[in-house]
mmCIF file of C-alpha atoms in Angstrom:
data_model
loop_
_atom_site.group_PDB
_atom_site.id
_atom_site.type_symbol
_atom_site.label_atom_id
_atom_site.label_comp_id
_atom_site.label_asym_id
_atom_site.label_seq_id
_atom_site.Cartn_x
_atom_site.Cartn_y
_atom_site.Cartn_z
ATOM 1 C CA UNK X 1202 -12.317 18.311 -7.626
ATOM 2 C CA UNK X 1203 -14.948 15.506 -7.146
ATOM 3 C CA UNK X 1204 -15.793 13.637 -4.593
ATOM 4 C CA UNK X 1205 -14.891 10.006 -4.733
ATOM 5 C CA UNK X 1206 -16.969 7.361 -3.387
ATOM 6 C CA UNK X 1207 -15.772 3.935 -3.042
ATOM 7 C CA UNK X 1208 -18.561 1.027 -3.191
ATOM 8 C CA UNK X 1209 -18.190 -2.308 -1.783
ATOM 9 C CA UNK X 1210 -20.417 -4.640 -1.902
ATOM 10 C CA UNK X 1211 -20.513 -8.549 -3.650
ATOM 11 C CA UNK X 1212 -23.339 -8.165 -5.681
ATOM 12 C CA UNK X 1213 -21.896 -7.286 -9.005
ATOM 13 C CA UNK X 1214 -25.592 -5.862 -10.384
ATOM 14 C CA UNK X 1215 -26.340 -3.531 -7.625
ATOM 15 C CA UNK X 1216 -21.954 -2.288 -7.681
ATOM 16 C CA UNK X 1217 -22.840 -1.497 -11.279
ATOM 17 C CA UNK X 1218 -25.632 0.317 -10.866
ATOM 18 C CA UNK X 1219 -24.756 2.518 -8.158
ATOM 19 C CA UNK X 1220 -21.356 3.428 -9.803
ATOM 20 C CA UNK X 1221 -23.554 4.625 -13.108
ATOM 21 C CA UNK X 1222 -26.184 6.535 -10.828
ATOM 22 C CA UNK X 1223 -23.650 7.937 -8.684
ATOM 23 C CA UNK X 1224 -21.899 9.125 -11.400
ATOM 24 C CA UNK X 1225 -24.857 10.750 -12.926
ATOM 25 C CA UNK X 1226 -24.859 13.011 -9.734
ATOM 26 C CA UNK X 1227 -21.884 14.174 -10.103
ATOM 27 C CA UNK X 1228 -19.109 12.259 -8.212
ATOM 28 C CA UNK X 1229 -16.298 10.134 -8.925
ATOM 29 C CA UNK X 1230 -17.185 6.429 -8.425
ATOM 30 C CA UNK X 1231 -14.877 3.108 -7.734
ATOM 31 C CA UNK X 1232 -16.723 -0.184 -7.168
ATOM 32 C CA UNK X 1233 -14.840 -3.041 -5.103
ATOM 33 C CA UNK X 1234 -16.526 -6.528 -4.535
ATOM 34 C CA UNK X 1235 -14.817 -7.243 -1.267
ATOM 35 C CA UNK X 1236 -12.391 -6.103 1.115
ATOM 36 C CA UNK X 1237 -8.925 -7.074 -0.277
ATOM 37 C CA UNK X 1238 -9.644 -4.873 -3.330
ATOM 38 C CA UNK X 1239 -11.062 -1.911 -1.245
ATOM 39 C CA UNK X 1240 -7.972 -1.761 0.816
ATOM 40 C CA UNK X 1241 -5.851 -1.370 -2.357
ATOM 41 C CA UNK X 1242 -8.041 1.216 -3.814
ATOM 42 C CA UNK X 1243 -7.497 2.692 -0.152
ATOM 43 C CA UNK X 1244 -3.918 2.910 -0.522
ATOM 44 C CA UNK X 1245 -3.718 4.399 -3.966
ATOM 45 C CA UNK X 1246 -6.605 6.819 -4.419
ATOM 46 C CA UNK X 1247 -8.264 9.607 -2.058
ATOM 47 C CA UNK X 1248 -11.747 8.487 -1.332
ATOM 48 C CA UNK X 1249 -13.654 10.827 -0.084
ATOM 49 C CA UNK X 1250 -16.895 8.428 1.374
ATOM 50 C CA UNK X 1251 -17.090 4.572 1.399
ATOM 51 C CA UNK X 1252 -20.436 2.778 0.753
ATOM 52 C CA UNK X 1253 -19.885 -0.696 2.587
ATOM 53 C CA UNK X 1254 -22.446 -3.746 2.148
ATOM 54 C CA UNK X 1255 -22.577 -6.016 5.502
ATOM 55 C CA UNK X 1256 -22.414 -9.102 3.480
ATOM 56 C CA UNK X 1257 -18.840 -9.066 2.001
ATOM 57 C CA UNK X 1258 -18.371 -13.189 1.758
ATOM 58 C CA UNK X 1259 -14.987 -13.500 2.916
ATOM 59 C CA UNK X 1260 -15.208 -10.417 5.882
ATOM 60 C CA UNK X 1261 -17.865 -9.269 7.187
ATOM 61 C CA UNK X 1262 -18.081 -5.018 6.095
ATOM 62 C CA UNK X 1263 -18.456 -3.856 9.634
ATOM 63 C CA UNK X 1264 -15.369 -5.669 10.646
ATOM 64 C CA UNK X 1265 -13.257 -4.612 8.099
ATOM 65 C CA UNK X 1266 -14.596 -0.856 8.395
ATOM 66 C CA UNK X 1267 -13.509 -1.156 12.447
ATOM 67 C CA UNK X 1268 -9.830 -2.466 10.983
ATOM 68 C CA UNK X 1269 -9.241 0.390 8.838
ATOM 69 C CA UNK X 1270 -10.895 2.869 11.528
ATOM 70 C CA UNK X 1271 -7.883 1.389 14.177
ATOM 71 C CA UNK X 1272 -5.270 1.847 11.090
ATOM 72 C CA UNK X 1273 -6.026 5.433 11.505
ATOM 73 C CA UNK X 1274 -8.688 6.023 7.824
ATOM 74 C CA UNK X 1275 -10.715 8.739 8.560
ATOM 75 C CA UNK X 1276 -13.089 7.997 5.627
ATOM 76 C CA UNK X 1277 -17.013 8.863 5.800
ATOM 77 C CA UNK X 1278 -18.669 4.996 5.910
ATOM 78 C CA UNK X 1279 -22.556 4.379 5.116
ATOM 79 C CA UNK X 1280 -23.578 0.864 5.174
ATOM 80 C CA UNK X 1281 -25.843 -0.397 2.531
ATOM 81 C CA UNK X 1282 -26.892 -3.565 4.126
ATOM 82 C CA UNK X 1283 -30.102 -6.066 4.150
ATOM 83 C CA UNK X 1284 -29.075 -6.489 7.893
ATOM 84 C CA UNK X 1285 -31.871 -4.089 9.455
ATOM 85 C CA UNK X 1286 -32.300 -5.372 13.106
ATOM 86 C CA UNK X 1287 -31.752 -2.627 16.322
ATOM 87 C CA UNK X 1288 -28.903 -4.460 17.004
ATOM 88 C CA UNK X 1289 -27.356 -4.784 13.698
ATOM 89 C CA UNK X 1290 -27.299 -1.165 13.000
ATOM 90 C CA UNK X 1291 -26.197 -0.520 16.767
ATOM 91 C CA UNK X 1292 -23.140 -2.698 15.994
ATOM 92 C CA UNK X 1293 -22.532 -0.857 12.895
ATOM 93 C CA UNK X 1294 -22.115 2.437 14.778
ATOM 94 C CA UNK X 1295 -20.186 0.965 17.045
ATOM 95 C CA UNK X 1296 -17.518 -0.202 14.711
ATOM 96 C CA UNK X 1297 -17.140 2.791 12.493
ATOM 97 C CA UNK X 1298 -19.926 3.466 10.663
ATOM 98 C CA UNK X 1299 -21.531 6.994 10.217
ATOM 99 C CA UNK X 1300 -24.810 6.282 8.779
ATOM 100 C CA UNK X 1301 -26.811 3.005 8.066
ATOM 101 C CA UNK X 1302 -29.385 2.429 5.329
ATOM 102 C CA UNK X 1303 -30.690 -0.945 4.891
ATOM 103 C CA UNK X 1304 -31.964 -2.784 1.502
ATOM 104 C CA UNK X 1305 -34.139 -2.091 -0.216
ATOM 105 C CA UNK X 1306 -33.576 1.654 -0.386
ATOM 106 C CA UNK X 1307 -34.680 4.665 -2.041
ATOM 107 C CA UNK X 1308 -32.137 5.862 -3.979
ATOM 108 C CA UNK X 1309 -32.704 9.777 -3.810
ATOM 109 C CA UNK X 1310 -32.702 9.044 -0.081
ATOM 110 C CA UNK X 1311 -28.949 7.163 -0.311
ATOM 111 C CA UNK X 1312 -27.755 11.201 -2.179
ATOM 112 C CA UNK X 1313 -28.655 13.327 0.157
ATOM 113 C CA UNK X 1314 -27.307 10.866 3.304
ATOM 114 C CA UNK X 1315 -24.409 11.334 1.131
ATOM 115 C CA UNK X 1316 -24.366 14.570 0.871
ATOM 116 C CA UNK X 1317 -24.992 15.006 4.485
ATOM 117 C CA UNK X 1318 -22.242 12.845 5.456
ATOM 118 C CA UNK X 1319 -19.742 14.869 3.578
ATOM 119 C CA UNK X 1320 -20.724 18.144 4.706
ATOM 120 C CA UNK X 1321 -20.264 17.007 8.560
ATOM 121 C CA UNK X 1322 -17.099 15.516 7.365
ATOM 122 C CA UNK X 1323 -16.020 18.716 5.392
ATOM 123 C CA UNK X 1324 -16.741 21.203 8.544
ATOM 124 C CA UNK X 1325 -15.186 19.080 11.103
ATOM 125 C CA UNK X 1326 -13.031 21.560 12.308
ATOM 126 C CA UNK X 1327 -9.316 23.292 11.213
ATOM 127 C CA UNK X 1328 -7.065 21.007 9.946
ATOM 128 C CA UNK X 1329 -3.669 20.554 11.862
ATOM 129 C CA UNK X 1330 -0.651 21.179 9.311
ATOM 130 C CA UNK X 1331 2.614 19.669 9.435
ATOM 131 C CA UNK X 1332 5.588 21.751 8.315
ATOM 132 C CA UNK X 1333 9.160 21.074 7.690
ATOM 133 C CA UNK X 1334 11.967 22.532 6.237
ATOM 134 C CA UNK X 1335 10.869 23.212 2.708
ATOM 135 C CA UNK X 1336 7.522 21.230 2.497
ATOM 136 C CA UNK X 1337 4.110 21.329 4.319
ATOM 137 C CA UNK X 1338 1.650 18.309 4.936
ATOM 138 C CA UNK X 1339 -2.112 19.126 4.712
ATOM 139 C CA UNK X 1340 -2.506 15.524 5.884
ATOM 140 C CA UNK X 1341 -6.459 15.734 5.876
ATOM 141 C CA UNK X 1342 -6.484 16.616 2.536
ATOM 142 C CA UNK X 1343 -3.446 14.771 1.415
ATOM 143 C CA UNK X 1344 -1.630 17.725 -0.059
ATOM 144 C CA UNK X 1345 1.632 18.522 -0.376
ATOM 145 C CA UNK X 1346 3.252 21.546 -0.694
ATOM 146 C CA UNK X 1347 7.117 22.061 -1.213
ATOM 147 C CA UNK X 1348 9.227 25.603 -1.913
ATOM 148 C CA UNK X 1349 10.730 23.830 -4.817
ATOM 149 C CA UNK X 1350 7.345 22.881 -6.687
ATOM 150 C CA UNK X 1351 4.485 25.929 -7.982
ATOM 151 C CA UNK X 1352 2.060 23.213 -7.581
ATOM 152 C CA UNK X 1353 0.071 21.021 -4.883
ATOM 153 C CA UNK X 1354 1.094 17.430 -4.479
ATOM 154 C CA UNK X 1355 -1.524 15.120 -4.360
ATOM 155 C CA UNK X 1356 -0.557 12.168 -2.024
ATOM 156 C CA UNK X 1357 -2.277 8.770 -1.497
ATOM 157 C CA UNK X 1358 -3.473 8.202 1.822
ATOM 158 C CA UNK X 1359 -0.927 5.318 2.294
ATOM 159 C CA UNK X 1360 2.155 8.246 1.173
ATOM 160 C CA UNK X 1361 0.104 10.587 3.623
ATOM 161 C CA UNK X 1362 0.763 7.885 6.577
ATOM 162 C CA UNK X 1363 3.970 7.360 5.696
ATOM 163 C CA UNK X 1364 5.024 10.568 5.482
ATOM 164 C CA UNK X 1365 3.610 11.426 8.731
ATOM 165 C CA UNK X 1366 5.191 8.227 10.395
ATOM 166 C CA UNK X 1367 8.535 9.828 8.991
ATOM 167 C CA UNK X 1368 7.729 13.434 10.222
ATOM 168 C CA UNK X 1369 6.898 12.700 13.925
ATOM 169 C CA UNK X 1370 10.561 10.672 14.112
ATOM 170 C CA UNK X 1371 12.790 13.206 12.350
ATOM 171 C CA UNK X 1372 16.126 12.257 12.644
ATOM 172 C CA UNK X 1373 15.877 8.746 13.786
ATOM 173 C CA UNK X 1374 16.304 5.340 11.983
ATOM 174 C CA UNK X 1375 13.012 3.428 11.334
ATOM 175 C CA UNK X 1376 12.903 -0.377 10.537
ATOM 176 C CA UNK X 1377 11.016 -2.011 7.844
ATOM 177 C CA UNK X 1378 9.385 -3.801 9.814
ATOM 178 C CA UNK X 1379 8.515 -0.470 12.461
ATOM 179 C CA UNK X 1380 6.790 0.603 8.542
ATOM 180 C CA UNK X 1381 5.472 -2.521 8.531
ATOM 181 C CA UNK X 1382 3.586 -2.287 11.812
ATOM 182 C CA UNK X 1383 2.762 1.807 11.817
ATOM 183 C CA UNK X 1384 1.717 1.675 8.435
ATOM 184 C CA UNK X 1385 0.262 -1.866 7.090
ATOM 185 C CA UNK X 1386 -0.898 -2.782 10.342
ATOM 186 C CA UNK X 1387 1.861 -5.994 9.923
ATOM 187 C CA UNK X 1388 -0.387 -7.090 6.792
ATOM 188 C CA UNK X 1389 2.230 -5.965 4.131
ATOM 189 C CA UNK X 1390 5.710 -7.442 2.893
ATOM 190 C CA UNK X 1391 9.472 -5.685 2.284
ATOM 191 C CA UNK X 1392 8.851 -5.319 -0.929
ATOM 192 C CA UNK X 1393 5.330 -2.843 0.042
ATOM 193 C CA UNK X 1394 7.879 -0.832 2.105
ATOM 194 C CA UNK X 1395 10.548 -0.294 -1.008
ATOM 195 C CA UNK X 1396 7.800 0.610 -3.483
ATOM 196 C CA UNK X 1397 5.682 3.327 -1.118
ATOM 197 C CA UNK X 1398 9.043 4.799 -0.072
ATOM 198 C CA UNK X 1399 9.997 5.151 -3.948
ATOM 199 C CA UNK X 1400 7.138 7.077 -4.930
ATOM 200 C CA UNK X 1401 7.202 9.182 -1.744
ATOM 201 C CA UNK X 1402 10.409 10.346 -2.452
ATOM 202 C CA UNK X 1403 9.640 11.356 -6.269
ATOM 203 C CA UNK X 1404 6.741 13.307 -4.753
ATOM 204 C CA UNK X 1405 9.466 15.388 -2.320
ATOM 205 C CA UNK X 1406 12.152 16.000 -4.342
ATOM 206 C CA UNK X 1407 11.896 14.532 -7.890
ATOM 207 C CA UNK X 1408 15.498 15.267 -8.665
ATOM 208 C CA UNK X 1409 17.369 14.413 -5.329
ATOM 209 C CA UNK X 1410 14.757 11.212 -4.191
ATOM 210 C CA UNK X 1411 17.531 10.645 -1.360
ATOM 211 C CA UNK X 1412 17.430 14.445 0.142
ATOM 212 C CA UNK X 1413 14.843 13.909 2.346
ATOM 213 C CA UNK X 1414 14.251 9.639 3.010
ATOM 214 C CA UNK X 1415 17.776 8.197 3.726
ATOM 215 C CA UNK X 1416 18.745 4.634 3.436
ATOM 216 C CA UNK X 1417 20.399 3.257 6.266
ATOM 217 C CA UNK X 1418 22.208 -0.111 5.145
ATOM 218 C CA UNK X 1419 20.949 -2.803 7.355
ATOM 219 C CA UNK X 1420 18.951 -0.705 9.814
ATOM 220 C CA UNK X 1421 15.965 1.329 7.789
ATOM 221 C CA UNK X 1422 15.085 4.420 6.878
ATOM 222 C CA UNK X 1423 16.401 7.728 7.862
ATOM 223 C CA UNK X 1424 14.075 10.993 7.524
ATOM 224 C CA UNK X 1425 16.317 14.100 7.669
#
């Protein structure tokens, strides 16, 4: 399977380009011009390494890369930024980052920092797995594995949280608005918690959705 990369950054030329040389290396490639539409992308596909331009317009990238780091994304970040002071990159660090290249750059260079990344990422030690009854979490990864299915279950990260929320409170009854605050960091709606719990049920037991994720009426959600 390919790596995905995820590149934000508001200049729609140099998005473009990097997605078509990017590509021609070999990985999987979604651009974003901003933060709103990185954190969706986020929540539905598995990135594998974010490139993240200071200069987003409406947040700032480093910001936005310390908010996701404190929701609990362990995603590989490499700024691509024209902000190349000490104390620029410094901050950077400090807020989540894992490498810092500043503009103009060569591109060969950006690949093999890439690359690099990755491979630190990749070797970072065993991965803990979370079992349970019939299924098992590989929640690095985002697989899923259940007795009743031959084949791995690929989970967004925002399932993978979930999921995790639900298996480290078996058998007690969560709120929506608990979800809401574990999961969205209090920057989602009801209607966020109904949909991700829909498709996380399909993805356990696609012909009993309610065998595993109970609704309590009036109180939440019930993992059993």
């Amino acid at each position: 399977m390919k790596d995905l990369i995820l590149v934000i950054d508001d200049e729609e030329d140099l998005l473009e380009l990097l997605e078509y040389r990017l590509e021609q290396e070999g990985f999987e490639v979604i651009g974003a011009l901003g933060s709103k539409s990185a954190r969706k992308i986020l929540e539905e596909e598995n990135v594998s390494l974010m490139l993240v331009d200071r200069n987003l317009g409406l947040e700032e990238g480093s910001e936005f890369v310390k908010k996701i780091r404190k929701e609990g994304y362990n995603i590989p970040v490499i700024y691509l930024s024209a902000k190349d002071s000490q104390e620029d990159k410094i901050t950077g660090f400090q807020r989540g980052g894992d490498d810092y290249i500043t503009k103009p750059f060569v591109f060969e260079e950006l690949v093999a920092r890439i690359f690099a990344v990755l491979r630190r990422y990749k070797g970072a030690g065993e991965e803990k797995i979370w079992k349970y009854k019939n299924i098992t979490l590989y929640p690095r990864t985002h697989l899923l594995f259940t007795d009743d299915s031959e084949n791995k279950i690929e989970l967004t990260p925002l399932e993978t949280k979930m999921l995790l929320v639900f298996l480290k409170n078996t058998g007690m009854v969560l709120s929506r608005d608990y979800l809401l605050e574990e999961i969205w960091n209090n920057q989602g709606e009801s209607k966020s918690v109904n949909v991700a719990i829909k498709r996380l049920r399909k993805k356990l037991d696609s012909k009993d959705e309610e065998r595993f994720i109970k609704a309590i009426r009036g109180e939440g959600y019930l993992f059993v």
